[in-house]
Amino acid sequence: MVTDSSDALLSVLAKEEPRILRSWLESLNAGDSPQTGRIRDAELRTQAQAMLQHLRDALGSGASDAKSEAFAPLRDMLGDISRSRALQGFTPAETAHFILAAKDPIVEALNGTGDPSLAARAWPISRLLDQLSLHTMEVFLASREEVIGRQGQEIAELSTPVVQLWDGILALPLIGTLDSSRTSVVMENLLQAIVDEEAEIAIIDITGVPTVDTLVAQHLLKTIAAARLMGADCIVSGIRPQIAQTMVHLGVELNVVSKATLADAFALALRRTGRAVVRAKAPAPTGEDRT
Amino acid sequence: MDRIPILKLGGALIVTIQVDMHDRLALALEEDLTAKIASTGARGVLIDISALEIVDSFIGRMLDNIAAVSRVLDADTVVVGMRPAVAITLVELGLELTGIKTALNIERGMALIRSRLDESKDEARSARARRED
């Protein structure tokens, strides 16, 4: 395939580049294309130019398959572009449109030469651009998934803090549904905190847990059992009235000390560790003091 | 090392497991400990497993057995210093060791046993007082 027709193809692409570029950018910026506005014209132009340059280089080496080695720089560049668009919030269709919009101008330029051997090359090139647009889609989706995965991990970490309320008293405010993967994170965090703080009592507050079904209860019990094995007692607090009813209806039994609020649980924890909260002095009479 | 030493301190027996437990060692410990409780009349058994990194269901069951046997011989078992990873493993294996008392470290474990010893001393004293009346 590396013949005169290839050279001719390259020379046409080089010669017609300004026209291809112009009509490509026009179609990218056309009213119905959603690409406008979110990315600067100059940036778009640089990307388009670079892409044409890489395309010429790759075709010059005689390759015709988008997966071949010669197209690696082009693929890398497109990967970068679609990754950055994924982060900017473009849709996959918009990202693929960037490549597909180049098809018409290039095919037109090849047909415009009137040379039948060049017009015959239009078909493989169009197929090549299709492959490249599929590649951008793949990279786009992969980077989106990466973002989602990272967010999920961050949420899991953010929502399982262990806080120290007092010497030897820890609180674990749970927020969100407890599934098995989160339970293991919660359990590890809690147990490590028990070791680090030499805690005697851990209060598990489930005010932020939307529903407690048998599975969640089982996860809770596992955590409590593990904490007990380490030598720390657990108190469950923050069971909302509806949840308490649901639990009873479901026949879920938490055979642990439970309190309605975190404050009650904390008071119990203080009592168990031999402490008490007392008022330092009698409250000032209200009303008169303020004047 | 084919035996784990058992130390006697007052009315309590102390065992610290410093090596990886294999099944025969576990069985030997169970046997030795039972014999020692019987011969010394100990009221508390403290097992320190802070150096134990790996447990399996067999070791878990051995701990449970030791606790059951010592309860029969009127002694409390306190397991201290369990590592987080070990606790998670035991829970995942379904061994919650409900018959065993636990404490975070050996100091708190001894405090637990000592309170038990004091209780029984009080009981003995009041029993003696009743007899003398």
Coordinates of C-alpha atoms in Angstrom, one line a residue:
Chain A
M1 CA 0.0 0.0 0.0
V2 CA 3.0 2.3 0.4
T3 CA 2.9 3.4 -3.2
D4 CA 2.4 6.5 -5.2
S5 CA -1.2 6.5 -4.3
S6 CA -0.2 6.8 -0.7
D7 CA 2.2 9.7 -1.4
A8 CA -0.6 11.3 -3.4
L9 CA -3.0 10.8 -0.6
L10 CA -0.6 12.5 1.8
S11 CA 0.1 15.4 -0.5
V12 CA -3.7 15.9 -0.9
L13 CA -4.2 15.9 2.8
A14 CA -1.3 18.3 3.3
K15 CA -2.4 20.6 0.5
E16 CA -6.1 20.6 1.5
E17 CA -5.4 20.9 5.2
P18 CA -6.5 24.5 5.6
R19 CA -9.8 23.7 3.9
I20 CA -10.3 20.4 5.8
L21 CA -9.6 22.2 9.1
R22 CA -11.9 25.0 8.3
S23 CA -14.9 22.9 7.4
W24 CA -14.2 20.5 10.3
L25 CA -14.1 23.3 12.8
E26 CA -17.2 24.8 11.2
S27 CA -19.1 21.5 11.7
L28 CA -17.8 21.3 15.3
N29 CA -19.0 24.8 16.0
A30 CA -22.2 24.4 14.1
G31 CA -25.3 25.4 16.0
D32 CA -26.7 21.9 16.6
S33 CA -23.4 20.7 17.9
P34 CA -23.2 20.9 21.7
Q35 CA -19.5 21.2 21.6
T36 CA -19.7 25.0 21.4
G37 CA -19.1 27.2 24.4
R38 CA -17.5 24.8 26.7
I39 CA -14.1 24.6 25.0
R40 CA -12.2 27.5 23.5
D41 CA -11.9 27.8 19.7
A42 CA -8.1 28.1 19.8
E43 CA -7.9 25.0 21.9
L44 CA -10.2 23.1 19.6
R45 CA -8.2 24.3 16.6
T46 CA -4.9 23.1 18.1
Q47 CA -6.4 19.7 18.9
A48 CA -7.7 19.4 15.4
Q49 CA -4.4 20.4 13.8
A50 CA -2.5 18.0 16.0
M51 CA -4.8 15.2 15.1
L52 CA -4.4 15.8 11.4
Q53 CA -0.7 15.9 11.8
H54 CA -0.6 12.6 13.6
L55 CA -3.0 11.1 11.1
R56 CA -0.6 12.1 8.2
D57 CA 2.4 10.7 10.1
A58 CA 0.6 7.4 10.7
L59 CA -0.7 7.1 7.1
G60 CA 2.8 8.0 5.9
S61 CA 4.3 5.0 7.6
G62 CA 1.9 2.8 5.5
A63 CA -0.3 1.6 8.3
S64 CA -4.1 1.3 7.7
D65 CA -5.3 -0.3 11.0
A66 CA -6.1 2.1 13.9
K67 CA -4.8 -0.6 16.3
S68 CA -1.3 -0.7 14.7
E69 CA 1.9 0.6 16.2
A70 CA 2.1 3.6 13.8
F71 CA -1.2 5.0 15.2
A72 CA 0.0 4.9 18.8
P73 CA 0.8 8.6 19.1
L74 CA -2.6 9.5 17.5
R75 CA -4.4 7.1 19.9
D76 CA -2.5 8.6 22.9
M77 CA -3.5 12.1 21.9
L78 CA -7.1 11.1 21.4
G79 CA -7.0 9.3 24.7
D80 CA -5.8 12.5 26.4
I81 CA -8.5 14.6 24.7
S82 CA -11.3 12.3 25.6
R83 CA -10.1 11.9 29.2
S84 CA -10.0 15.6 29.6
R85 CA -13.5 15.9 28.1
A86 CA -14.8 13.2 30.4
L87 CA -13.6 15.2 33.4
Q88 CA -15.1 18.4 31.9
G89 CA -18.5 16.8 31.7
F90 CA -18.9 16.2 28.0
T91 CA -21.2 13.4 26.9
P92 CA -19.7 10.4 25.1
A93 CA -21.6 11.4 21.9
E94 CA -20.0 14.9 22.0
T95 CA -16.6 13.3 22.4
A96 CA -17.0 10.9 19.5
H97 CA -18.4 13.7 17.4
F98 CA -15.0 15.4 17.5
I99 CA -13.5 12.6 15.3
L100 CA -16.6 11.9 13.2
A101 CA -16.9 15.5 12.2
A102 CA -13.5 15.2 10.5
K103 CA -14.8 12.4 8.2
D104 CA -16.9 14.6 5.8
P105 CA -14.2 17.2 5.0
I106 CA -11.5 14.6 4.4
V107 CA -13.7 12.4 2.2
E108 CA -14.8 15.5 0.3
A109 CA -11.2 16.6 -0.2
L110 CA -10.3 13.2 -1.6
N111 CA -13.3 13.1 -3.9
G112 CA -12.6 16.7 -5.0
T113 CA -9.4 15.7 -6.6
G114 CA -11.2 13.8 -9.3
D115 CA -8.6 11.1 -9.1
P116 CA -10.4 7.7 -8.9
S117 CA -7.5 6.0 -7.1
L118 CA -7.7 8.7 -4.4
A119 CA -11.5 8.5 -4.1
A120 CA -11.1 4.8 -3.5
R121 CA -8.9 5.5 -0.5
A122 CA -11.8 7.5 1.0
W123 CA -13.5 4.3 2.3
P124 CA -10.6 2.9 4.3
I125 CA -10.0 6.3 5.8
S126 CA -13.6 6.7 6.8
R127 CA -13.4 3.3 8.5
L128 CA -10.2 4.3 10.2
L129 CA -11.9 7.4 11.6
D130 CA -14.7 5.2 12.9
Q131 CA -12.2 3.0 14.7
L132 CA -10.6 6.0 16.2
S133 CA -13.9 7.4 17.4
L134 CA -14.6 4.1 19.0
H135 CA -11.2 4.3 20.7
T136 CA -12.2 7.7 22.2
M137 CA -15.4 6.2 23.5
E138 CA -13.5 3.5 25.2
V139 CA -11.1 5.9 26.9
F140 CA -14.0 8.2 27.7
L141 CA -15.9 5.4 29.5
A142 CA -12.8 4.1 31.2
S143 CA -12.0 7.5 32.7
R144 CA -15.6 8.1 33.7
E145 CA -15.6 4.8 35.5
E146 CA -12.3 5.7 37.2
V147 CA -13.9 8.9 38.5
I148 CA -17.0 7.0 39.7
G149 CA -14.8 4.4 41.4
R150 CA -12.7 7.1 43.2
Q151 CA -15.8 8.9 44.3
G152 CA -17.3 5.7 45.7
Q153 CA -14.1 5.1 47.6
E154 CA -14.0 8.6 49.0
I155 CA -17.6 8.3 50.1
A156 CA -16.8 5.1 51.9
E157 CA -13.9 6.6 53.7
L158 CA -15.6 9.9 54.5
S159 CA -18.7 8.2 55.9
T160 CA -16.9 6.0 58.4
P161 CA -15.1 8.2 60.9
V162 CA -14.3 7.0 64.4
V163 CA -14.4 9.9 66.9
Q164 CA -13.1 9.9 70.4
L165 CA -15.7 11.3 72.8
W166 CA -13.7 10.8 76.0
D167 CA -10.8 8.8 77.4
G168 CA -11.6 5.3 76.4
I169 CA -15.0 6.2 74.8
L170 CA -15.3 6.1 71.0
A171 CA -18.2 7.0 68.8
L172 CA -18.8 5.6 65.3
P173 CA -21.5 7.6 63.6
L174 CA -22.7 5.6 60.7
I175 CA -24.1 7.4 57.6
G176 CA -25.7 5.6 54.7
T177 CA -26.5 2.0 54.0
L178 CA -24.4 -0.7 55.5
D179 CA -23.4 -3.3 52.9
S180 CA -20.7 -6.0 53.3
S181 CA -17.9 -4.0 51.8
R182 CA -18.6 -1.0 54.0
T183 CA -19.1 -3.1 57.0
S184 CA -15.6 -4.4 56.6
V185 CA -14.2 -0.9 56.3
V186 CA -16.2 0.2 59.4
M187 CA -15.1 -2.8 61.3
E188 CA -11.4 -2.3 60.5
N189 CA -11.5 1.4 61.4
L190 CA -13.3 0.7 64.6
L191 CA -11.0 -2.1 65.8
Q192 CA -7.9 -0.1 64.9
A193 CA -9.3 2.9 66.8
I194 CA -10.0 0.7 69.8
V195 CA -6.4 -0.5 69.8
D196 CA -5.0 3.0 69.3
E197 CA -7.1 4.8 71.9
E198 CA -7.3 1.8 74.3
A199 CA -11.0 2.3 74.3
E200 CA -13.3 0.4 76.7
I201 CA -16.6 1.4 75.1
A202 CA -17.6 2.1 71.5
I203 CA -20.9 3.8 70.7
I204 CA -22.3 2.9 67.3
D205 CA -24.7 5.6 66.3
I206 CA -27.0 4.6 63.4
T207 CA -29.0 7.9 63.1
G208 CA -27.8 8.2 59.6
V209 CA -28.6 4.7 58.5
P210 CA -31.8 4.9 56.4
T211 CA -33.1 1.4 56.8
V212 CA -32.2 -1.5 59.1
D213 CA -33.1 -4.9 57.6
T214 CA -31.9 -8.3 58.6
L215 CA -28.7 -8.0 56.6
V216 CA -27.7 -4.6 58.1
A217 CA -28.5 -5.9 61.5
Q218 CA -26.3 -8.9 60.9
H219 CA -23.5 -6.6 59.8
L220 CA -23.9 -4.5 62.9
L221 CA -23.8 -7.6 65.1
K222 CA -20.7 -8.8 63.4
T223 CA -19.0 -5.5 64.1
I224 CA -20.2 -5.6 67.7
A225 CA -18.9 -9.1 68.2
A226 CA -15.5 -8.2 66.8
A227 CA -15.3 -5.3 69.1
R228 CA -16.2 -7.5 72.0
L229 CA -13.5 -10.0 71.1
M230 CA -11.0 -7.1 71.4
G231 CA -12.3 -6.4 74.8
A232 CA -14.5 -3.3 74.2
D233 CA -18.2 -3.0 74.9
C234 CA -20.6 -1.6 72.3
I235 CA -23.7 0.5 72.7
V236 CA -26.0 1.1 69.8
S237 CA -27.7 4.5 69.6
G238 CA -29.8 6.6 67.4
I239 CA -32.4 4.0 66.4
R240 CA -35.3 6.1 65.0
P241 CA -38.9 5.2 66.0
Q242 CA -39.8 4.0 62.5
I243 CA -36.7 1.9 62.3
A244 CA -37.3 0.4 65.7
Q245 CA -40.8 -0.6 64.5
T246 CA -39.5 -2.1 61.3
M247 CA -36.9 -4.1 63.2
V248 CA -39.5 -5.5 65.5
H249 CA -41.8 -6.3 62.6
L250 CA -39.0 -8.0 60.7
G251 CA -38.1 -10.0 63.8
V252 CA -34.6 -8.5 63.8
E253 CA -33.1 -8.7 67.3
L254 CA -30.1 -6.7 68.3
N255 CA -28.9 -8.4 71.5
V256 CA -26.9 -5.4 72.6
V257 CA -27.5 -2.4 74.8
S258 CA -29.2 0.2 72.8
K259 CA -30.2 3.8 73.6
A260 CA -32.4 6.2 71.8
T261 CA -29.9 9.0 71.4
L262 CA -26.2 9.4 71.3
A263 CA -26.4 11.6 74.4
D264 CA -28.1 8.8 76.4
A265 CA -25.5 6.3 75.2
F266 CA -22.7 8.7 76.1
A267 CA -24.2 9.2 79.6
L268 CA -24.3 5.4 80.0
A269 CA -20.7 5.1 78.8
L270 CA -19.5 7.7 81.3
R271 CA -21.4 5.9 84.1
R272 CA -19.9 2.6 83.2
T273 CA -16.4 4.0 83.3
G274 CA -17.1 5.5 86.7
R275 CA -17.6 9.1 85.6
A276 CA -20.4 11.5 86.0
V277 CA -21.3 14.9 84.5
V278 CA -22.2 17.4 87.1
R279 CA -23.2 21.0 86.9
A280 CA -20.3 23.3 88.0
K281 CA -22.8 25.8 89.5
A282 CA -26.5 26.4 89.6
P283 CA -27.9 28.0 86.4
A284 CA -28.3 31.7 86.6
P285 CA -31.9 32.8 86.9
T286 CA -33.2 33.7 83.5
G287 CA -34.7 37.0 82.6
E288 CA -33.2 39.2 85.3
D289 CA -29.6 38.5 84.3
R290 CA -30.1 39.6 80.7
T291 CA -31.2 43.1 81.6
Chain B
M1 CA 9.1 -25.5 71.7
D2 CA 6.5 -28.1 72.4
R3 CA 4.8 -26.7 75.5
I4 CA 3.5 -23.3 76.3
P5 CA 4.4 -22.2 79.8
I6 CA 1.7 -21.5 82.3
L7 CA 2.5 -19.0 85.1
K8 CA 0.7 -18.8 88.4
L9 CA 0.2 -15.4 89.9
G10 CA -1.8 -15.4 93.1
G11 CA -5.1 -17.0 92.3
A12 CA -4.7 -16.6 88.6
L13 CA -3.0 -18.5 85.8
I14 CA -1.3 -16.6 83.0
V15 CA -0.6 -17.9 79.6
T16 CA 1.0 -15.9 76.9
I17 CA 1.0 -17.4 73.5
Q18 CA 4.2 -16.1 71.8
V19 CA 4.4 -18.6 68.9
D20 CA 2.2 -19.6 66.0
M21 CA -0.3 -22.1 67.3
H22 CA -0.5 -25.4 65.6
D23 CA -3.1 -27.9 66.4
R24 CA -1.0 -30.2 68.6
L25 CA 0.4 -27.3 70.6
A26 CA -3.2 -26.1 71.2
L27 CA -4.3 -29.5 72.4
A28 CA -1.3 -29.7 74.7
L29 CA -2.1 -26.3 76.1
E30 CA -5.7 -27.2 76.7
E31 CA -4.7 -30.3 78.6
D32 CA -1.9 -28.6 80.7
L33 CA -4.2 -25.8 81.6
T34 CA -7.0 -28.1 82.8
A35 CA -4.5 -30.0 84.9
K36 CA -3.0 -26.8 86.3
I37 CA -6.4 -25.3 87.2
A38 CA -7.3 -28.4 89.0
S39 CA -4.0 -28.7 90.9
T40 CA -3.7 -25.0 91.9
G41 CA -7.4 -24.2 92.4
A42 CA -7.0 -21.1 90.4
R43 CA -10.0 -18.9 90.0
G44 CA -9.0 -17.0 86.9
V45 CA -7.2 -17.8 83.7
L46 CA -5.7 -15.0 81.6
I47 CA -4.7 -15.9 78.0
D48 CA -2.6 -13.2 76.2
I49 CA -2.8 -13.6 72.5
S50 CA -1.4 -10.2 71.5
A51 CA 1.4 -12.0 69.6
L52 CA -0.9 -14.3 67.8
E53 CA -1.3 -13.2 64.2
I54 CA -3.0 -16.2 62.6
V55 CA -6.0 -18.0 64.0
D56 CA -8.1 -20.7 62.4
S57 CA -11.4 -22.3 63.5
F58 CA -9.4 -24.9 65.4
I59 CA -7.7 -22.4 67.6
G60 CA -10.9 -20.5 68.0
R61 CA -12.6 -23.7 69.2
M62 CA -9.7 -24.4 71.5
L63 CA -10.2 -21.0 73.2
D64 CA -13.9 -21.8 73.6
N65 CA -13.1 -25.2 75.0
I66 CA -10.6 -23.8 77.5
A67 CA -13.3 -21.3 78.7
A68 CA -15.9 -24.1 79.0
V69 CA -13.5 -26.4 80.9
S70 CA -12.4 -23.7 83.3
R71 CA -16.0 -22.6 84.0
V72 CA -16.7 -26.2 85.0
L73 CA -13.6 -26.0 87.4
D74 CA -14.9 -22.6 88.7
A75 CA -12.4 -20.4 87.0
D76 CA -13.0 -17.4 84.7
T77 CA -11.2 -17.1 81.4
V78 CA -10.2 -13.7 80.1
V79 CA -8.6 -13.4 76.6
V80 CA -6.6 -10.3 76.2
G81 CA -4.8 -8.4 73.4
M82 CA -6.6 -9.8 70.4
R83 CA -5.5 -8.1 67.2
P84 CA -8.1 -6.5 65.0
A85 CA -7.3 -8.9 62.1
V86 CA -7.8 -11.9 64.4
A87 CA -11.1 -10.5 65.8
I88 CA -12.4 -10.0 62.2
T89 CA -11.3 -13.6 61.2
L90 CA -13.0 -15.1 64.2
V91 CA -16.2 -13.2 63.6
E92 CA -16.2 -14.2 59.9
L93 CA -15.7 -17.8 60.9
G94 CA -18.8 -17.5 63.1
L95 CA -16.8 -18.0 66.3
E96 CA -18.0 -15.2 68.6
L97 CA -16.6 -16.8 71.7
T98 CA -19.6 -15.7 73.8
G99 CA -18.4 -17.7 76.8
I100 CA -15.2 -15.9 77.1
K101 CA -14.5 -12.6 78.8
T102 CA -12.2 -10.3 76.8
A103 CA -10.0 -7.3 77.6
L104 CA -7.9 -4.9 75.6
N105 CA -4.7 -5.5 77.4
I106 CA -3.2 -7.6 80.1
E107 CA -3.6 -4.9 82.7
R108 CA -7.4 -4.6 82.2
G109 CA -7.6 -8.4 82.1
M110 CA -5.9 -8.7 85.4
A111 CA -8.2 -6.1 86.8
L112 CA -11.2 -8.2 85.7
I113 CA -9.8 -11.3 87.3
R114 CA -8.8 -9.5 90.5
S115 CA -12.4 -8.2 90.9
R116 CA -13.6 -11.8 90.5
L117 CA -11.1 -13.0 93.1
D118 CA -12.1 -10.2 95.6
E119 CA -15.7 -11.2 95.1
S120 CA -15.0 -14.8 95.9
K121 CA -12.9 -13.8 98.9
D122 CA -15.8 -11.7 100.2
E123 CA -18.1 -14.7 99.7
A124 CA -15.7 -17.0 101.6
R125 CA -15.5 -14.5 104.4
S126 CA -19.2 -14.1 104.8
A127 CA -19.7 -17.9 104.6
R128 CA -17.1 -18.3 107.4
A129 CA -18.9 -15.6 109.4
R130 CA -22.2 -17.4 108.9
R131 CA -20.6 -20.6 110.1
E132 CA -19.2 -19.0 113.2
D133 CA -22.5 -17.5 114.2

